[in-house]
Amino acid sequence: DSHTQYERVGADVTMKCGSMDWDAAVTWTANGTDIDESHLNGSYLILKNVDLTQSGQYSCYEGSSWHLKYQTYLRVGMPPKEPVLMCRSNNYPNGFYCSWHLPTPTYIPNTFNISVIHGTKEMVCEKDAFPKNRCHIRYVQLFSTVKYKVTLTVTNALGKSSTTVTFDEVTIVKPDPPESVVAKPVPNNPRRLEVSWQNPSSWPDPESFPLKFFLRYRPLILDQWQHVELSDGTSHTITDAYAGKEYIIQVAAKDNEIGTWSDWSVAVHATPWTEEPKHLTTEAQITETTSASSSSFMPPPTTKICDKGAVVGSGAVAVCWTAGLVLAAYGVLFI
Amino acid sequence: SPAGDSWGIFTFLCAALCNLPALPALNCSEELGAGQSIQKTYDLTRYLEHQLRTLAGTYLNYLGPPFNEPDFNPPRLARATERVPSATVDLDLWRGLTDNARLAANYRAYSRLLCYLRALDGQAGTAELRHRLGHFCSSLQGLVLSIAGVMSSLGYPLPVGPAGPSVPPGTSVAPNDFLKKMDDFWLLKELQTWLWRSAKDFNRLKKKVPPAVVTLRLEARGF
């Protein structure tokens, strides 16, 4: 009959051939390969200072008859080190989740047991199907003054280890990063970029629990970020971008009053609008005359935005002026 | 010397101003529409929460270990729960609160918390700590008045009944020094939690006040 045996890395392992006597003639195999007699002490198999590569199926056969007398699956591994446990509420006020992992692998199966204590009450943390090392709890009460104490115990055949985290309801609040971040150039504005985003979909109630945002941006060629904190709204116009430079932009979110900032969102790239350079037209005219081409000069596609070349300047000014008036009226209404 | 006199006057003015409620606009609370009052009340809870962080740290250090240890997580004794109003509330219940109930809960809580906090004044350690507590109490009084202003502008009656604790502070003194310190610890904890809760309460209230009320008040202020 076969069974599984767990041993620590570096241990000395002695395997007995079932009920056979010490002086019986036997042959041992490891994963089907004969083991040299030098590893035998009588009918016992001695493995000194085992390592991970020695995991496998070990079988013992009676010398002459080749009957299988004993079989075991050796699994070399380690007892668990202190696990890493983290709890976070990305869906406040609905609840929170805890996730964990081992800092180093044990190479053998582990079981995890989690307990959550709130004051005197023990709460059940429901294990998630995916990801595996995660469980979630629904808040029953809100604005609690008593801390939550979460203990995770890892157990395997070679030992156990546990860790505990204690926290207040509000300190573990950390939203997911904002979603659908979009950055676009603003026509006729060479120093502007329009950025918009959405609340993370995991945040259940942005009405009662509004988020504030942190925007950071820099041209790709520089290392220094610029930051803007926005207390409401899910869009912002950057007005000091360097003309013609490609920018990288990210946004983070935080509950207005409690908890910590989310991770940065996925980065988006954008380059501010650039005006079609005027000297290109004259160069093209020279090319036209010298090459004696019969085809008329075709302006590059970008000039379509500007409409007619000569009118671009005044057109842009007209737009700016109108926008300025509208903004001023808006401002007066809402001061 | 003239320089000394003006410095003295300056210090006096500062001390006088520090003891006023944080919101000078409270004198005109009838003029403010509900929308603006709610915003101001919200802002005041944020201000107080920020102030409390420093104040609580100082006070807990005065109480000494284990109260000033970050991991300190004592069980809630029955006597503490009776005395200090708790912000803790069932999640669905909190969501379903009417505006009136929501405001009334805040009003009652801060009225009582103010009372208890004032009782700390006489016993606290250094003059600086007492001064800080005094300033905080003034600001907290401002909050109570601000909430009252919101309630009256929305047409809600102020909650009746004792604004202070059912048993006047000082008469039910804790049987020993340690339990008294525990009471102080829980008072500060509940105050902090109430300020977190109020921010959320007022966020909800903000959304419900019709914007028309805000515009009317803007006209009244001459914009």
Coordinates of C-alpha atoms in Angstrom, one line a residue, chain A residues 27-30 32-36 66:
Chain A
T27 CA 15.8 -3.4 -4.0
W28 CA 14.7 0.2 -3.8
T29 CA 13.8 2.3 -6.7
A30 CA 13.3 6.1 -7.0
G32 CA 11.4 3.6 -11.3
T33 CA 15.2 3.9 -11.3
D34 CA 17.2 1.4 -9.1
I35 CA 18.9 3.0 -6.2
D36 CA 22.5 2.0 -5.6
W66 CA 10.2 -8.7 -7.1

